[in-house]
Amino acid sequence: MTSPSSGGGRPQSIEIDTSKPHPARMYDYFLGGKDNYEVDREAAEEFMKSAPEVRVGVRANRQFMHRAVRHVVAEGGIRQILDVGTGLPTEPNVHQIAHAIAPDTRIAYVDNDPIVSAHSMALMAGTDTSVVLADVRDPRGILDHPDVRKIIDFDRPVALMLVALLHFVPDADDPDGIVATLRDALPTGSYLVLSHATGDVHADRREDAAAVYNSASATMNLRTHSRILDFFGDFTLVEPGLVPVPDWRPDDPDRRQAPPIGIYGGVARKNG
């Protein structure tokens, strides 16, 4: 398999590591997808033993993403989206939601899993999008990547999406510095869409479930509400703030009672 070319160069040969579970492929399995391997399925099933609500949770997180994209495009007037940690494509994806409102919206997808890039490139062919193989732990590399720059004009407002991503970045990798670098690159009028797993809502703090990722290609680092709030920096949260993802502007306010979901989500704007 080859990676996307950078700046018109020849594609580089890359290897897909199937010896360890990968968060994107586990997430795909939780969503009922088929783009995963036995090692991912085994880890996902182990996770569900300690966190049986996970499938409801990832769907709620996905629906939060849908509503957040609609908000920033329809109400915020955003026409550029930088989606970092996009995961395996699941319809409707970001570009489909955005294009249904504003067909001229430009989207750059970024992920560090070559399988994600391969599937995304196949689906995005012929669309006004870019698919980049890169790692959030190198934010400057993302911002300077030629395939990001050909889509995203950082002189105009951008929606930066970090959905279900940062809990895979340990404190040792400086997630605050990573997000600050990305936030600082955005002009006034931009948005940050972020969701993050937490142990706040369960008595056992889902520590056993999170430990399943110790054998994966990225660990899970559950954080508190106040800690997640820090990632928004001086951006202004739109109502209702940082809340469990089912509670962020639900399409059906009278929805049935769901099990507690340990994922917070929020949308914030960079004001001038």
Coordinates of C-alpha atoms in Angstrom, one line a residue:
M1 CA 0.0 0.0 0.0
T2 CA 1.1 3.5 -0.6
S3 CA 0.6 6.8 1.2
P4 CA -0.7 10.0 -0.3
S5 CA 1.9 11.9 -2.2
S6 CA 3.2 15.1 -0.7
G7 CA 3.5 18.1 -3.0
G8 CA 3.3 16.0 -6.1
G9 CA 6.1 13.6 -5.2
R10 CA 5.9 9.8 -5.8
P11 CA 3.8 7.9 -3.2
Q12 CA 5.8 6.3 -0.4
S13 CA 5.5 2.6 0.4
I14 CA 4.0 2.2 3.9
E15 CA 3.3 -0.8 6.1
I16 CA 0.1 -1.4 7.9
D17 CA 0.7 -2.7 11.4
T18 CA -1.9 -5.4 12.3
S19 CA 0.0 -6.7 15.3
K20 CA -1.7 -4.2 17.6
P21 CA -5.3 -2.9 17.8
H22 CA -5.7 0.5 16.4
P23 CA -8.2 3.0 17.9
A24 CA -9.7 4.0 14.5
R25 CA -10.3 0.3 13.6
M26 CA -11.7 -0.4 17.0
Y27 CA -14.0 2.6 16.6
D28 CA -15.1 1.3 13.3
Y29 CA -16.0 -2.1 14.9
F30 CA -18.0 -0.3 17.7
L31 CA -19.9 1.4 14.9
G32 CA -20.6 -1.9 13.2
G33 CA -18.2 -1.4 10.4
K34 CA -16.1 -4.0 8.6
D35 CA -12.8 -2.2 8.1
N36 CA -11.0 -3.8 11.0
Y37 CA -8.9 -6.9 11.8
E38 CA -9.2 -9.7 14.3
V39 CA -6.8 -8.0 16.7
D40 CA -9.1 -4.9 16.7
R41 CA -12.3 -7.0 17.2
E42 CA -10.8 -8.9 20.1
A43 CA -9.7 -5.7 21.9
A44 CA -13.1 -4.1 21.2
E45 CA -14.9 -7.0 22.7
E46 CA -12.7 -6.9 25.8
F47 CA -13.4 -3.2 26.1
M48 CA -17.2 -3.8 26.0
K49 CA -17.0 -6.2 28.9
S50 CA -16.0 -3.2 31.2
A51 CA -17.9 -0.5 29.2
P52 CA -21.1 -2.1 27.7
E53 CA -22.4 1.3 26.8
V54 CA -19.6 2.0 24.3
R55 CA -21.6 1.3 21.2
V56 CA -24.3 3.7 22.3
G57 CA -21.5 6.1 23.2
V58 CA -19.7 6.1 19.9
R59 CA -23.0 6.6 18.0
A60 CA -23.8 9.5 20.3
N61 CA -20.4 10.9 19.6
R62 CA -20.9 10.5 15.9
Q63 CA -24.3 12.3 16.1
F64 CA -22.6 15.1 18.0
M65 CA -20.2 15.5 15.2
H66 CA -23.1 15.7 12.7
R67 CA -24.8 18.4 14.7
A68 CA -21.5 20.3 15.3
V69 CA -20.7 20.3 11.5
R70 CA -24.2 21.6 10.7
H71 CA -23.8 24.3 13.3
V72 CA -20.4 25.7 12.1
V73 CA -21.4 25.5 8.4
A74 CA -25.0 26.7 8.6
E75 CA -24.8 29.2 11.5
G76 CA -21.1 29.9 11.7
G77 CA -20.6 30.4 7.9
I78 CA -17.6 28.1 7.8
R79 CA -16.5 26.9 4.4
Q80 CA -13.2 25.2 5.4
I81 CA -12.9 22.2 7.8
L82 CA -9.7 20.6 9.1
D83 CA -10.7 17.2 10.5
V84 CA -7.8 15.7 12.5
G85 CA -8.1 12.1 13.6
T86 CA -10.9 11.6 11.1
G87 CA -11.1 7.8 11.5
L88 CA -12.4 5.3 9.0
P89 CA -15.2 6.9 6.8
T90 CA -18.7 6.3 8.1
E91 CA -21.6 7.8 6.2
P92 CA -22.6 10.5 6.4
N93 CA -19.0 11.8 6.8
V94 CA -18.0 15.4 7.4
H95 CA -17.8 16.4 3.8
Q96 CA -21.3 15.0 3.1
I97 CA -22.9 16.8 6.0
A98 CA -21.1 20.1 5.1
H99 CA -21.8 19.8 1.3
A100 CA -25.5 19.2 2.0
I101 CA -25.6 22.7 3.4
A102 CA -22.8 24.5 1.4
P103 CA -21.4 22.5 -1.5
D104 CA -18.4 24.8 -1.7
T105 CA -17.1 23.7 1.7
R106 CA -13.5 22.5 1.5
I107 CA -12.4 19.7 3.8
A108 CA -8.9 18.3 4.7
Y109 CA -9.0 15.0 6.5
V110 CA -6.0 13.9 8.6
D111 CA -5.3 10.6 10.2
N112 CA -2.2 8.6 11.2
D113 CA -3.6 5.2 10.1
P114 CA -2.7 4.2 6.5
I115 CA -5.9 2.1 6.2
V116 CA -7.9 5.3 7.0
S117 CA -6.1 7.2 4.3
A118 CA -6.6 4.4 1.8
H119 CA -10.3 4.1 2.4
S120 CA -10.8 7.9 2.5
M121 CA -8.9 8.5 -0.7
A122 CA -11.1 6.0 -2.5
L123 CA -14.3 7.7 -1.3
M124 CA -13.1 11.3 -1.8
A125 CA -11.9 10.9 -5.3
G126 CA -13.2 13.8 -7.4
T127 CA -14.4 15.8 -4.4
D128 CA -13.0 19.1 -3.1
T129 CA -11.2 17.4 -0.3
S130 CA -7.7 16.3 0.7
V131 CA -6.7 13.2 2.7
V132 CA -3.4 13.5 4.6
L133 CA -1.5 10.8 6.4
A134 CA -0.1 12.6 9.4
D135 CA 0.0 12.5 13.2
V136 CA -1.6 15.0 15.6
R137 CA 1.6 14.8 17.7
D138 CA 3.3 16.8 15.0
P139 CA 0.8 19.7 14.7
R140 CA 3.2 21.9 12.7
G141 CA 3.6 19.1 10.2
I142 CA -0.1 19.0 9.7
L143 CA -0.4 22.8 9.3
D144 CA 2.5 23.0 6.8
H145 CA 1.5 19.8 4.8
P146 CA 1.1 20.8 1.2
D147 CA -2.1 18.7 0.9
V148 CA -3.6 20.6 3.8
R149 CA -2.4 23.9 2.4
K150 CA -3.9 23.3 -1.0
I151 CA -7.4 23.0 0.6
I152 CA -7.2 25.2 3.7
D153 CA -6.5 29.0 3.6
F154 CA -5.5 29.9 7.1
D155 CA -6.2 33.5 6.4
R156 CA -9.9 32.6 6.4
P157 CA -12.0 31.1 9.2
V158 CA -11.6 27.3 9.6
A159 CA -13.4 24.7 11.7
L160 CA -10.8 22.5 13.4
M161 CA -12.2 19.2 14.4
L162 CA -10.6 17.1 17.2
V163 CA -13.4 14.6 17.7
A164 CA -12.7 11.6 19.9
L165 CA -9.0 12.1 19.4
L166 CA -7.2 13.7 22.3
H167 CA -7.9 11.0 24.8
F168 CA -5.4 9.0 22.7
V169 CA -2.7 11.5 23.4
P170 CA -1.0 11.0 26.8
D171 CA 0.1 14.0 28.9
A172 CA 3.7 13.0 28.1
D173 CA 3.1 14.0 24.5
D174 CA 1.9 17.5 25.6
P175 CA -1.7 17.6 24.3
D176 CA -2.1 21.2 25.5
G177 CA 0.8 22.3 23.4
I178 CA -0.5 20.4 20.4
V179 CA -3.9 22.0 20.6
A180 CA -2.5 25.4 21.3
T181 CA -0.3 25.1 18.1
L182 CA -3.4 24.2 16.1
R183 CA -5.6 26.9 17.7
D184 CA -3.0 29.6 17.2
A185 CA -2.9 28.9 13.5
L186 CA -6.6 29.7 13.1
P187 CA -7.9 33.3 12.3
T188 CA -10.7 35.1 14.1
G189 CA -14.1 33.6 13.3
S190 CA -12.7 30.0 13.4
Y191 CA -14.2 27.2 15.4
L192 CA -12.9 24.3 17.5
V193 CA -15.1 21.2 17.6
L194 CA -13.9 18.8 20.2
S195 CA -15.0 15.6 22.0
H196 CA -13.1 13.6 24.6
A197 CA -13.7 10.5 26.7
T198 CA -14.0 10.9 30.5
G199 CA -14.3 8.7 33.6
D200 CA -16.5 11.3 35.3
V201 CA -19.9 9.7 34.8
H202 CA -19.1 6.2 36.0
A203 CA -18.3 5.0 39.5
D204 CA -15.4 2.8 38.3
R205 CA -14.2 5.7 36.1
R206 CA -14.0 3.0 33.4
E207 CA -10.4 2.4 34.3
D208 CA -10.5 -1.3 33.3
A209 CA -12.0 -0.4 29.9
A210 CA -9.3 2.2 29.3
A211 CA -6.6 -0.3 30.2
V212 CA -7.5 -2.4 27.1
Y213 CA -5.8 0.3 25.0
N214 CA -2.5 -0.3 26.8
S215 CA -1.9 -3.0 24.2
A216 CA -3.1 -0.9 21.3
S217 CA -1.1 1.5 19.1
A218 CA -2.3 4.4 21.3
T219 CA -3.4 4.4 25.0
M220 CA -6.6 5.8 26.3
N221 CA -6.3 8.8 28.6
L222 CA -9.6 9.6 30.3
R223 CA -9.7 13.2 31.6
T224 CA -12.1 15.3 33.7
H225 CA -14.5 18.0 32.6
S226 CA -12.2 20.8 33.9
R227 CA -9.2 19.2 32.2
I228 CA -10.9 18.9 28.9
L229 CA -12.2 22.4 29.2
D230 CA -8.6 23.6 29.1
F231 CA -8.2 22.5 25.5
F232 CA -10.5 25.3 24.3
G233 CA -8.1 27.9 25.6
D234 CA -9.5 31.4 25.1
F235 CA -12.1 30.3 22.5
T236 CA -15.7 31.1 23.5
L237 CA -17.9 28.0 24.0
V238 CA -21.2 28.2 22.3
E239 CA -24.3 27.1 24.2
P240 CA -24.7 24.7 25.9
G241 CA -20.9 24.6 26.6
L242 CA -18.9 21.4 27.3
V243 CA -21.5 18.7 28.0
P244 CA -22.1 14.9 27.5
V245 CA -22.4 14.5 23.7
P246 CA -26.0 13.5 23.7
D247 CA -26.9 16.8 25.4
W248 CA -25.2 19.0 22.9
R249 CA -28.1 20.6 20.9
P250 CA -29.9 17.3 20.5
D251 CA -32.2 16.9 17.4
D252 CA -34.8 15.3 19.7
P253 CA -34.9 17.0 23.1
D254 CA -37.5 14.4 24.2
R255 CA -35.3 11.4 23.3
R256 CA -35.5 8.3 25.5
Q257 CA -33.2 8.1 28.5
A258 CA -29.9 6.6 27.4
P259 CA -27.2 5.1 29.6
P260 CA -24.7 7.6 30.9
I261 CA -22.2 8.4 28.1
G262 CA -18.6 9.2 29.2
I263 CA -17.8 11.5 26.3
Y264 CA -17.9 15.3 26.6
G265 CA -18.4 17.5 23.5
G266 CA -18.2 21.2 22.8
V267 CA -17.9 23.8 20.1
A268 CA -16.1 27.1 20.6
R269 CA -15.4 30.2 18.5
K270 CA -12.3 32.3 18.2
N271 CA -13.5 35.8 18.7
G272 CA -11.5 38.9 17.7

